[in-house]
Amino acid sequence: MKRDPRYDVLFEPVKIGPVTAPNRFYQVPHASGMTNALPRVRAAFRETKAEGGWGVICTGACSTDPSSDDSPLPFATMWDTNDIRAHAMMTEAVHRHGSLAGVELWHGGASVMNRTSRIPPLSPSGIPWMATHVGFMGNARPKTMDKSDIRDVLRWQAEGARKSRTAGFDIVYVYAGMGYLGYEFLLPEYNHRTDEYGGTLENRVRFVRELLDVTRDAVGKDCGVALRISLEELRGRPGTHQPSEAHEVIELLADYADLFDVKMDSSPTDCSASRFTGEGSHEPVIDFVKSLTKKPVVGVGRFTSPDTMVSQIRRGVLDLIGGARPSIADPFLPVKIKEGRHDEIRECIGCNICISSWHDGVPVRCTQNPTAGEEWRRGWHPERVDAAKKPGKVLIVGGGPAGLECALTLGRRGHEVTLADKGTSFGGRLTFETRLPGLSTWNRVAEYRLGRLNEMTNVSMYLESDIGVDEIIDLAPDHVVLATGARWTRMLYSSMEIPVGELDHPRVYTPDDIAAGRLPEGPTLVFDFDSYYMGGVLTEYLAQQGNEVTYVTPAGQASAWTIMTNELPLVHRALARRNVRVTTLHMLTAFDGAMATLTHLFTGETFRIKCRSVLVVGLRMPRKELFEALTARSEDVSAAGIKSIRRIGDGLAPGAIAHAVHSGHTCAQELGGKQYAPYRRDTPIVDAEPEFKSRAAAE
Ligand code: ADP
Ligand code: SF4
């Protein structure tokens, strides 16, 4: 297919100081959870995006000194020769495809707890930020930087920049955002200094300007110098001669950077979930930057539509289209736009499972792209898959996320696939869930796959087909894959976290009842110990229908796990807007049809609350009847020539949609080979240890 000329502008080169980006697709720095400990995993992950046409590929936060230590959260380092070698793997990989490599040099200031280095955190005036999530809390308060500390940080930045150049980077960052050290100097609430670094805006900007100066002096002839800056808070503060302090900061720094990478201040607004925020949400904060500098500007906004991208450029908002999540969900997004294959774009759905990987301290996972992070470990590629050595007939029962992904990948491998679902549409759990408040974008998980499956001549798809053992034996495929999903139960637990049995009353509901259109009679008590989105979103849904709802959870917050996906603050806001009463740290212990008994998780004190119905959002168990029935008829199954029966997705082990997609993909990659094949283990680059060598020799 030919590219639409409207999109030609996206493929123009852009000069960034002494280097030139080959196009306007810019993978901004983003956490990958890979760190220098997984250099090959990281290089392959980033290389895939370069191969897919992203003109610039950046690292995530890369510490310039052990005093910037965010452990146990993952971060990269640029401290020594081994670090240079680890990063060089990525720059070489990116350069192989003609893209530029950028490094986000970073000092965390008071935002890091230096848990491993045990150095007191640095800050302009000894003022920490207020952490409300236990993962970010610590007991170390920062020290106030004296002049020699300031000189040290500037020296580390310059040394980090030189090391970065040696490692092969083309763009070197100064970071003044997201609560980190540069940002702390900009805000008077953190910066109480009375010397030349505090007070007036000119003084508060000085430290960031000096970081830019030392970086330029160190590598400015060879590398572009980028400034990453958060503007949300500053944009809300009136300036003295400009509409806001954000304007004045950019005005003061306009000539000091070769590129402005502009963003919001906190994770929930910077990388917000689609449940609450649409594409291009940063624009009202960053739209002015280009009017105050001649240097190119890059920004993000979960851009997936080429029309939105072109509009950002034509309207003078951005010069480069920044992508973090869109580049994870579809590393080949630029190539697909270039080749006019828009329908094939695997759109980011804004679920933020990728961010949760960073909070979990593991390599990135993606709901839409199961190959993310698996490029080196398992040799997976987002666009290519090995042809099956022995193509066979495969029957997949269940067309939810797991079944759809499995069918797509098996189809690509050349198998003859039959996908059957008893429902009236494909999508499984998505069919209902995407009708819930804020979740419609998630339907792209099904739509993307159905679009590709419909193009395949070796995949047949059947709806309204309730498949049982007899049908499977009659069809006699070579392989059977069961993707039959899970069901929610009415199980309750004790305060010792032990299951105590199902809550038994005709007006006790589960999410499956709501999906089937059985709405509870209000007032309703939602008891949520699943703690991801379902309890919160169903509470919103019921409240929207006019049902009086109380939300109760044994966790400390509503939808407590959504802190991992940046959604938690907005979940609470959404529930408050609907006047939902939220009770935390309580267990549901009884319900008689008129009153529910709640017991405090720690004290055991009880109280009763009036309600007509209870909705339990807790334990999910696999739908295993078909598997068990097939196992019971193993002789008939063998006689029909069925070589294998595999279970995938929620039908194997219930989880998030990302788990189901990954499970479906894994099965399709492994079918005909080894199940649960081990993945390759990466190793950090370290100096050889003479002691180990001699010990090995002695053995
Ligand atoms: P997952 O997230 O693992 O893909 P889902 O619950 O989203 O699981 O999807 C499971 C799908 O399997 C549903 O669409 C359901 O209709 C279908 N299904 C379950 N049992 C059968 C069966 N016996 N025959 C056909 N389809 C089935
Ligand atoms: Fe987008 Fe979700 Fe993938 Fe993150 S995990 S890139 S938000 S689809």
XYZ file of C-alpha atoms and ligand atoms in Angstrom:
734
model
C 0.000 0.000 0.000
C 1.102 3.572 -0.594
C 1.510 6.158 2.090
C -1.086 8.890 2.219
C 0.793 12.117 1.266
C -0.882 13.827 4.226
C 1.528 11.900 6.426
C 4.695 12.841 4.503
C 5.442 15.512 7.091
C 5.967 12.768 9.706
C 8.886 11.430 7.705
C 10.845 14.679 7.433
C 14.251 14.790 9.156
C 14.676 17.096 12.152
C 17.977 18.646 13.273
C 18.756 18.297 16.969
C 21.926 20.366 17.443
C 24.759 18.580 15.639
C 22.730 15.423 14.895
C 19.710 14.802 12.694
C 16.744 12.613 13.474
C 15.726 10.739 10.312
C 12.008 11.360 10.927
C 9.643 12.797 13.525
C 8.969 9.559 15.419
C 10.742 9.967 18.718
C 10.725 7.289 21.393
C 11.038 9.462 24.476
C 12.859 8.159 27.535
C 10.704 5.652 29.359
C 11.190 3.075 32.067
C 11.726 -0.424 30.731
C 12.487 -2.168 34.013
C 15.540 -3.657 32.343
C 18.445 -1.760 33.919
C 22.128 -2.379 33.172
C 21.700 -5.842 34.680
C 19.862 -6.984 31.520
C 21.892 -5.319 28.755
C 20.971 -7.739 25.960
C 17.271 -7.779 26.844
C 17.345 -3.987 26.816
C 19.306 -3.647 23.577
C 16.960 -6.008 21.729
C 13.846 -4.285 23.125
C 15.088 -0.892 21.932
C 16.459 -2.238 18.647
C 13.043 -3.577 17.658
C 11.666 -0.049 17.822
C 14.498 1.270 15.653
C 13.768 -1.512 13.184
C 10.125 -0.447 13.275
C 11.050 3.060 12.156
C 11.323 5.168 15.311
C 13.894 7.827 14.381
C 15.157 8.380 17.920
C 15.321 5.762 20.661
C 16.095 6.824 24.217
C 17.013 5.035 27.418
C 15.006 5.428 30.610
C 16.395 7.323 33.605
C 20.147 6.823 33.777
C 21.806 7.802 37.032
C 24.964 9.902 36.940
C 26.131 8.978 40.431
C 25.331 6.551 43.282
C 23.713 9.483 45.124
C 20.895 9.049 42.601
C 19.760 5.546 43.513
C 16.091 4.638 43.137
C 16.457 0.994 44.156
C 14.515 -1.254 44.359
C 12.807 0.505 41.438
C 14.683 -0.179 38.209
C 16.996 2.502 36.775
C 20.022 2.525 34.510
C 23.466 3.782 35.508
C 26.304 5.582 33.745
C 28.912 5.276 36.454
C 31.786 3.228 35.059
C 33.304 1.397 32.113
C 31.022 -1.607 32.498
C 28.052 0.741 32.222
C 29.500 2.198 29.032
C 29.803 -1.293 27.573
C 26.260 -2.199 28.631
C 24.811 0.904 26.960
C 26.983 0.469 23.860
C 25.033 -2.713 23.096
C 21.890 -0.626 22.796
C 23.423 2.251 20.793
C 25.009 -0.172 18.314
C 21.688 -1.976 17.937
C 19.811 1.293 17.369
C 22.417 2.586 14.899
C 22.128 -0.586 12.820
C 18.738 0.751 11.687
C 19.816 4.358 11.084
C 18.128 5.765 14.186
C 19.630 8.042 16.824
C 20.190 6.922 20.414
C 19.448 9.231 23.346
C 20.363 8.869 27.015
C 18.300 10.362 29.808
C 20.975 11.330 32.320
C 19.247 11.796 35.626
C 19.743 12.826 39.208
C 16.797 11.917 41.427
C 17.610 14.419 44.211
C 15.224 14.096 47.151
C 12.914 11.763 45.232
C 15.225 8.807 45.621
C 15.919 7.033 48.893
C 19.432 5.774 48.041
C 18.487 2.483 49.658
C 21.461 0.655 48.179
C 24.146 3.353 48.131
C 23.127 4.642 51.614
C 24.228 8.151 50.677
C 21.971 10.910 52.052
C 19.688 12.070 49.227
C 20.488 15.506 47.804
C 18.092 18.441 47.626
C 18.178 22.227 47.258
C 16.875 22.892 50.800
C 16.368 19.599 52.653
C 12.661 19.428 51.718
C 11.351 16.038 50.573
C 8.215 15.463 48.552
C 5.280 13.822 50.287
C 5.025 10.164 49.329
C 1.594 8.633 49.792
C 2.302 5.212 48.290
C 4.310 2.819 50.388
C 6.478 1.861 47.401
C 7.801 5.408 47.326
C 8.056 5.953 51.056
C 11.312 5.829 52.933
C 12.745 7.089 56.164
C 15.723 8.992 54.769
C 15.178 12.726 54.514
C 17.429 14.657 52.146
C 20.379 16.827 53.051
C 20.615 20.415 51.841
C 23.173 20.731 49.081
C 26.048 23.072 49.738
C 28.054 24.667 46.964
C 30.409 21.720 46.718
C 27.436 19.348 46.295
C 26.201 21.522 43.442
C 29.654 21.398 41.834
C 29.698 17.614 42.279
C 26.341 17.087 40.560
C 27.473 19.298 37.675
C 30.720 17.304 37.419
C 28.841 13.974 37.469
C 26.551 15.259 34.718
C 29.579 16.251 32.584
C 31.308 12.933 33.237
C 28.066 11.069 32.511
C 27.743 12.978 29.251
C 31.299 12.062 28.211
C 30.713 8.413 29.081
C 27.479 8.566 27.109
C 29.318 9.864 24.063
C 31.839 7.032 24.431
C 28.918 4.590 24.636
C 27.726 5.918 21.279
C 24.785 8.117 22.262
C 23.776 10.916 19.898
C 21.521 12.859 22.274
C 22.311 13.523 25.931
C 19.645 14.701 28.344
C 19.441 17.044 31.272
C 16.465 16.104 33.427
C 14.372 18.741 35.208
C 11.082 16.975 35.678
C 8.902 14.617 37.693
C 10.053 15.776 41.137
C 13.730 15.005 40.466
C 16.667 17.242 41.372
C 16.498 19.822 38.545
C 12.755 20.221 39.103
C 13.267 20.684 42.848
C 15.442 23.716 42.108
C 12.713 25.245 39.907
C 9.934 25.159 42.521
C 10.166 27.634 45.441
C 8.376 25.147 47.732
C 11.379 22.804 47.490
C 13.960 25.520 46.929
C 14.258 27.882 49.909
C 17.804 28.890 49.087
C 18.983 32.421 49.674
C 22.084 32.154 47.458
C 22.219 32.592 43.664
C 20.308 29.279 43.194
C 17.150 30.365 45.029
C 14.642 33.206 45.217
C 13.911 34.778 41.844
C 12.983 32.612 38.872
C 16.295 33.547 37.220
C 18.084 32.110 40.253
C 15.908 28.981 40.471
C 16.611 28.228 36.809
C 20.370 28.644 37.282
C 21.098 25.024 38.301
C 19.285 23.579 35.279
C 21.047 26.061 33.008
C 24.395 25.037 34.450
C 23.556 21.367 33.891
C 22.878 22.250 30.250
C 26.103 24.281 30.047
C 28.325 21.516 31.396
C 26.680 18.967 29.120
C 27.204 21.151 26.077
C 30.825 21.826 27.063
C 31.375 18.085 27.498
C 29.738 16.716 24.332
C 27.837 19.504 22.569
C 29.946 19.317 19.402
C 29.104 15.666 18.882
C 25.769 15.149 20.610
C 22.483 16.986 20.773
C 21.731 18.321 24.263
C 18.118 17.773 25.306
C 16.216 19.226 28.241
C 13.400 17.168 29.687
C 11.202 19.397 31.780
C 7.844 19.100 33.567
C 5.636 22.147 33.073
C 2.313 21.283 34.687
C 2.834 22.955 38.067
C 4.762 25.900 36.617
C 2.043 26.488 34.016
C -0.430 27.049 36.856
C 1.668 29.860 38.378
C 1.278 33.386 37.001
C 4.525 34.843 35.642
C 5.739 38.391 36.084
C 5.760 39.286 32.371
C 4.496 36.069 30.753
C 1.232 34.197 31.319
C 2.956 31.645 33.593
C 6.244 30.669 35.185
C 6.409 27.789 32.716
C 6.597 30.379 29.912
C 9.304 32.283 31.750
C 11.414 29.168 32.431
C 11.286 28.198 28.747
C 12.079 31.789 27.754
C 15.139 31.787 30.027
C 16.374 28.430 28.697
C 15.265 28.871 25.070
C 18.788 28.830 23.629
C 20.463 26.472 26.076
C 19.125 23.159 24.816
C 19.063 21.679 21.302
C 15.743 19.995 22.045
C 12.923 20.498 24.525
C 11.219 17.327 25.748
C 8.188 18.646 27.603
C 5.895 16.775 29.926
C 3.655 16.739 32.979
C 4.802 16.544 36.603
C 3.473 13.330 38.077
C 3.054 9.834 36.754
C -0.795 9.807 36.906
C -1.033 12.953 34.764
C 2.057 12.363 32.627
C 1.256 8.775 31.765
C -2.414 8.647 32.460
C -4.612 5.678 31.802
C -7.120 5.790 28.950
C -9.814 4.996 31.490
C -9.653 8.627 32.559
C -7.715 10.533 29.883
C -7.770 10.707 26.095
C -5.092 11.040 23.406
C -3.089 14.289 23.415
C -3.905 15.250 27.011
C -0.679 17.230 27.571
C -1.449 19.819 24.938
C -3.083 22.464 27.182
C 0.065 22.494 29.351
C 2.806 22.357 26.707
C 1.193 24.067 23.698
C 3.120 27.346 24.146
C 6.690 25.996 24.169
C 7.308 26.310 20.448
C 6.313 29.983 20.539
C 9.240 30.733 22.867
C 12.093 28.705 21.368
C 13.369 27.986 17.884
C 14.643 24.600 19.018
C 12.633 21.479 18.244
C 10.042 20.345 20.766
C 8.954 16.794 21.526
C 6.034 15.763 23.701
C 3.818 12.780 24.312
C 0.102 12.046 24.664
C -0.410 8.367 23.802
C -0.455 9.293 20.124
C -1.621 6.409 17.978
C -3.501 8.141 15.178
C -1.395 9.581 12.325
C -3.981 12.347 11.871
C -3.504 13.512 15.461
C 0.270 13.405 14.948
C 0.081 15.514 11.795
C -2.267 17.929 13.500
C 0.223 18.412 16.382
C 2.891 19.363 13.857
C 0.732 21.478 11.545
C -0.712 23.430 14.473
C 2.782 24.146 15.789
C 2.414 22.223 19.053
C 5.251 19.746 18.506
C 8.076 19.086 16.040
C 8.622 15.488 17.032
C 5.942 12.974 17.959
C 6.970 11.494 21.256
C 5.924 7.978 22.038
C 6.584 5.762 25.014
C 3.523 3.504 25.310
C 2.639 3.607 21.582
C 6.200 2.450 20.847
C 5.873 -0.454 23.288
C 2.469 -1.559 21.995
C 3.589 -1.228 18.390
C 7.311 -0.905 17.739
C 6.431 -0.862 14.017
C 3.977 2.044 14.209
C 6.142 4.371 12.034
C 6.736 1.716 9.362
C 3.017 0.930 9.253
C 2.153 4.595 8.726
C 4.934 4.883 6.146
C 3.579 1.934 4.206
C -0.080 2.940 4.518
C -0.894 -0.041 6.739
C -2.864 1.893 9.349
C -5.274 -0.943 10.052
C -2.360 -3.004 11.243
C -1.344 -0.569 13.984
C -1.452 -2.363 17.321
C -2.799 0.597 19.239
C -1.773 1.175 22.804
C -4.947 0.833 24.884
C -3.683 2.971 27.776
C -4.090 0.241 30.396
C -0.675 1.021 31.929
C 0.307 -2.561 32.616
C 3.681 -1.456 31.206
C 4.073 1.043 34.041
C 3.107 -1.590 36.570
C 6.149 -3.559 35.404
C 8.380 -0.693 36.500
C 6.648 -0.542 39.869
C 7.104 -4.312 40.116
C 10.797 -3.962 39.238
C 10.641 -6.324 36.252
C 11.143 -6.001 32.490
C 8.297 -4.283 30.702
C 5.100 -6.195 29.901
C 2.432 -5.007 27.497
C -1.185 -6.044 27.086
C -1.233 -5.414 23.347
C 2.269 -6.576 22.495
C 3.140 -9.885 24.166
C 6.587 -9.824 22.545
C 7.661 -6.664 24.438
C 10.624 -7.550 26.634
C 10.786 -11.036 25.065
C 12.818 -10.082 21.974
C 16.104 -11.437 23.337
C 14.843 -13.714 26.113
C 12.576 -15.788 23.888
C 13.550 -14.567 20.422
C 10.078 -13.177 19.764
C 9.404 -10.407 17.269
C 6.272 -8.228 17.160
C 5.811 -8.683 13.400
C 7.501 -11.949 12.485
C 7.082 -15.468 13.714
C 8.712 -18.695 12.557
C 6.672 -20.880 10.260
C 5.547 -24.105 11.913
C 7.809 -27.060 11.110
C 4.746 -29.295 10.896
C 1.609 -27.236 10.250
C -1.416 -28.931 11.738
C -5.122 -28.508 12.380
C -5.708 -26.628 15.614
C -9.065 -26.088 17.305
C -9.186 -23.182 19.738
C -12.201 -23.086 22.042
C -12.838 -19.567 23.333
C -12.285 -16.268 21.536
C -11.311 -13.967 24.389
C -7.940 -12.191 24.486
C -6.062 -15.491 24.945
C -7.881 -17.368 22.174
C -7.664 -14.466 19.738
C -3.915 -13.965 20.248
C -3.309 -17.688 20.004
C -5.333 -17.938 16.770
C -3.515 -14.968 15.254
C -0.055 -16.297 16.019
C -0.886 -19.881 15.019
C -2.387 -18.541 11.793
C 0.792 -16.580 11.091
C 2.807 -19.729 11.681
C 0.823 -21.468 8.949
C -1.417 -23.757 10.992
C -4.971 -24.455 9.935
C -6.898 -22.830 12.756
C -10.522 -23.121 13.811
C -11.589 -20.623 16.461
C -14.970 -21.227 18.081
C -16.801 -19.284 20.753
C -20.225 -19.809 22.228
C -20.867 -16.068 22.454
C -22.465 -13.830 19.835
C -19.250 -11.858 19.371
C -15.561 -12.467 19.891
C -13.693 -10.741 22.688
C -14.547 -12.856 25.735
C -14.377 -10.762 28.873
C -13.773 -7.649 26.782
C -17.278 -7.849 25.348
C -18.718 -6.794 28.686
C -15.790 -4.985 30.249
C -15.361 -2.511 27.411
C -18.923 -1.307 28.009
C -17.945 -0.224 31.549
C -17.061 3.406 32.314
C -13.796 4.441 30.640
C -12.857 1.037 29.232
C -14.015 1.299 25.612
C -10.443 1.809 24.308
C -9.541 -1.655 25.562
C -11.664 -3.113 22.809
C -8.696 -2.523 20.494
C -7.255 -5.747 21.950
C -10.039 -7.660 20.196
C -10.454 -5.347 17.191
C -6.782 -5.394 16.209
C -6.701 -9.187 16.302
C -10.051 -9.709 14.602
C -8.981 -7.363 11.796
C -5.880 -9.456 11.111
C -7.678 -12.791 11.575
C -10.345 -11.838 9.054
C -7.606 -11.420 6.434
C -6.280 -14.944 6.939
C -7.428 -17.744 4.695
C -6.138 -20.468 7.021
C -8.241 -19.333 10.005
C -11.973 -20.124 10.276
C -13.995 -18.479 12.994
C -17.338 -19.577 14.403
C -19.621 -17.811 16.862
C -22.547 -19.237 18.829
C -20.723 -22.551 18.910
C -20.876 -24.140 22.330
C -18.130 -26.730 22.041
C -18.227 -29.895 24.130
C -16.197 -33.098 24.126
C -18.262 -34.735 21.372
C -17.782 -31.800 19.017
C -14.036 -31.839 19.669
C -13.789 -35.573 19.004
C -15.891 -35.201 15.846
C -13.724 -32.403 14.557
C -10.621 -34.488 15.353
C -8.030 -31.695 15.128
C -4.325 -32.396 15.675
C -4.252 -30.056 18.653
C -6.859 -28.557 20.971
C -6.329 -25.261 22.762
C -8.810 -24.413 25.496
C -9.189 -20.680 26.090
C -12.420 -20.918 27.993
C -11.775 -18.179 30.546
C -12.608 -17.932 34.219
C -15.578 -17.229 36.445
C -15.883 -14.986 39.434
C -16.846 -16.711 42.682
C -18.653 -15.651 45.857
C -15.711 -16.812 47.989
C -14.804 -14.830 51.097
C -11.563 -14.915 53.079
C -10.676 -14.589 56.743
C -8.421 -11.905 58.161
C -5.698 -14.596 58.098
C -6.053 -14.461 54.273
C -7.495 -17.981 54.167
C -10.628 -18.778 52.097
C -13.632 -19.426 54.341
C -16.278 -20.480 51.797
C -18.794 -18.841 49.489
C -21.244 -16.213 50.707
C -24.631 -17.814 50.229
C -27.679 -15.641 49.624
C -29.867 -15.155 46.515
C -28.894 -11.496 46.352
C -25.150 -12.070 46.344
C -23.819 -11.212 42.887
C -20.523 -11.529 41.026
C -19.236 -9.543 38.033
C -20.438 -12.419 35.816
C -24.010 -11.712 36.942
C -23.686 -8.055 36.020
C -22.178 -9.079 32.658
C -25.206 -11.308 32.100
C -27.487 -8.313 32.708
C -28.621 -9.274 36.226
C -28.517 -5.942 38.022
C -28.624 -5.970 41.826
C -31.397 -4.301 43.731
C -29.974 -1.296 45.629
C -28.601 -0.267 48.006
C -25.650 -2.452 47.009
C -22.461 -3.201 48.866
C -19.507 -3.908 46.601
C -16.914 -5.993 48.420
C -13.645 -5.900 46.489
C -10.565 -7.920 47.323
C -9.543 -8.422 43.702
C -8.160 -4.878 44.109
C -7.520 -4.235 40.389
C -9.978 -2.256 38.227
C -13.093 -4.471 38.299
C -14.419 -3.584 41.780
C -13.980 0.152 41.256
C -15.319 0.216 37.731
C -18.396 -1.864 38.601
C -19.067 0.449 41.534
C -18.974 3.376 39.100
C -21.202 1.454 36.691
C -23.841 0.648 39.308
C -23.776 4.200 40.669
C -24.258 5.427 37.090
C -27.442 3.288 36.913
C -28.776 5.099 39.983
C -27.941 2.276 42.381
C -26.863 3.500 45.847
C -23.468 1.841 46.291
C -21.040 1.420 49.164
C -17.560 0.186 48.296
C -15.741 -1.930 50.888
C -12.276 -3.433 50.675
C -9.862 -5.083 53.103
C -7.068 -3.156 51.341
C -5.949 0.315 52.405
C -7.397 2.018 49.318
C -10.073 1.497 46.694
C -8.763 -0.572 43.764
C -5.477 -0.644 45.683
C -3.425 -2.364 42.947
C -4.206 0.441 40.503
C -1.452 2.470 42.177
C 0.722 0.305 39.922
C -1.028 1.550 36.777
C -1.223 5.236 37.797
C -5.004 4.966 38.083
C -5.538 4.972 41.837
C -5.948 8.723 42.446
C -8.441 8.926 39.600
C -10.368 5.872 40.826
C -10.894 7.606 44.159
C -11.903 10.798 42.373
C -14.390 8.924 40.188
C -15.977 7.202 43.204
C -16.174 10.481 45.139
C -17.851 12.181 42.170
C -20.545 9.524 42.287
C -20.984 9.955 46.056
C -19.842 6.411 46.762
C -18.961 5.759 50.384
C -15.560 4.014 50.528
C -14.711 1.836 53.540
C -11.188 0.401 53.645
C -9.527 -2.191 55.924
C -12.783 -4.083 56.409
C -13.841 -7.624 55.615
C -17.339 -8.646 54.671
C -18.228 -11.354 57.174
C -22.005 -11.807 56.869
C -25.051 -10.777 54.858
C -28.690 -11.581 55.659
C -30.446 -9.831 52.787
C -31.013 -6.601 54.743
C -27.739 -5.949 56.583
C -24.103 -6.731 55.869
C -21.603 -7.207 58.685
C -18.182 -5.660 58.228
C -15.222 -6.602 60.396
C -12.106 -4.503 60.795
C -9.175 -6.361 59.292
C -6.859 -5.734 62.238
C -8.984 -5.003 65.310
C -11.823 -7.440 64.614
C -14.406 -4.786 65.575
C -17.637 -5.159 63.630
C -20.354 -2.867 62.379
C -23.450 -3.427 60.283
C -24.534 -1.638 57.166
C -27.914 -1.624 55.439
C -27.970 -3.123 51.951
C -30.290 -5.219 49.772
C -27.565 -6.777 47.619
C -23.906 -7.637 47.762
C -21.515 -7.770 44.817
C -18.386 -9.793 45.567
C -15.395 -8.931 43.378
C -12.778 -11.314 44.643
C -11.618 -14.727 43.564
C -11.694 -15.926 39.950
C -11.370 -19.611 39.116
C -10.724 -21.196 35.692
C -13.623 -22.663 33.713
C -12.207 -26.159 33.678
C -15.220 -28.405 32.879
C -14.266 -28.948 29.254
C -10.678 -29.788 30.108
C -11.772 -32.243 32.767
C -14.314 -33.856 30.437
C -11.650 -34.259 27.748
C -9.221 -35.750 30.229
C -11.903 -38.225 31.334
C -12.298 -39.354 27.700
C -8.585 -39.638 26.972
C -8.941 -42.886 25.034
C -11.530 -41.401 22.643
C -9.366 -38.304 22.349
C -6.313 -40.368 21.336
C -8.410 -42.459 18.945
C -9.507 -39.239 17.219
C -5.835 -38.485 16.547
C -5.694 -35.494 18.909
C -2.036 -35.116 19.834
C -2.245 -32.418 22.473
C -4.655 -30.481 24.661
C -3.429 -27.193 26.052
C -5.077 -24.624 28.265
C -4.310 -20.931 28.003
C -5.292 -17.587 29.528
C -7.776 -17.338 32.343
C -8.849 -20.925 31.736
C -5.392 -21.980 32.859
C -4.660 -19.352 35.496
C -6.823 -16.221 35.796
C -5.025 -12.898 35.491
C -5.061 -9.517 33.795
C -5.729 -9.310 30.037
C -1.962 -8.950 29.562
C -1.467 -12.380 31.104
C -4.069 -13.939 28.818
C -2.535 -12.418 25.676
C 0.958 -13.512 26.696
C -0.330 -16.989 27.480
C -2.062 -17.258 24.084
C 1.086 -16.094 22.324
C 3.321 -18.479 24.281
C 1.124 -21.436 23.385
C 1.165 -20.519 19.691
C 4.953 -20.145 19.713
C 5.454 -23.432 21.536
C 2.848 -25.634 19.834
C 4.604 -28.586 18.257
C 7.620 -28.004 20.511
C 8.382 -27.856 24.183
C 5.766 -26.420 26.525
C 7.061 -23.846 29.044
C 10.397 -23.571 27.222
C 12.920 -21.790 29.421
C 13.849 -18.264 28.418
C 17.426 -17.091 27.959
C 18.911 -15.495 31.061
C 20.792 -12.250 30.576
C 23.898 -11.369 32.573
C 25.282 -7.981 33.593
C 28.543 -6.848 32.053
C 31.135 -7.007 34.803
C 34.903 -7.193 34.961
C 36.050 -10.794 35.024
C 36.687 -11.909 38.576
C 40.152 -13.473 38.928
C 39.157 -15.246 42.138
C 36.259 -16.975 40.397
C 38.467 -18.010 37.489
C 40.998 -19.691 39.739
C 38.260 -21.440 41.685
C 36.703 -22.671 38.440
C 40.119 -23.906 37.279
C 40.636 -25.788 40.547
C 37.331 -27.555 40.049
P -9.280 -15.123 28.343
O -9.075 -13.808 29.039
O -8.456 -16.207 28.913
O -9.184 -15.017 26.863
P -12.188 -14.857 28.390
O -13.038 -15.130 29.576
O -11.992 -13.444 27.982
O -10.802 -15.595 28.684
O -12.761 -15.636 27.151
C -13.187 -16.945 27.236
C -14.151 -17.204 26.084
O -14.367 -18.603 25.986
C -15.519 -16.553 26.236
O -15.774 -15.754 25.105
C -16.501 -17.743 26.299
O -17.702 -17.464 25.601
C -15.718 -18.824 25.583
N -16.079 -20.199 25.978
C -16.008 -20.748 27.210
N -16.383 -22.043 27.174
C -16.679 -22.333 25.882
C -17.127 -23.487 25.193
N -17.311 -24.638 25.829
N -17.355 -23.401 23.858
C -17.142 -22.241 23.192
N -16.730 -21.116 23.798
C -16.496 -21.141 25.115
Fe -0.227 0.593 26.080
Fe -1.160 -1.064 27.930
Fe 0.847 -1.814 26.314
Fe 1.281 0.001 28.174
S 0.713 -2.122 28.523
S 1.950 0.096 26.063
S -0.623 1.101 28.192
S -1.235 -1.369 25.728
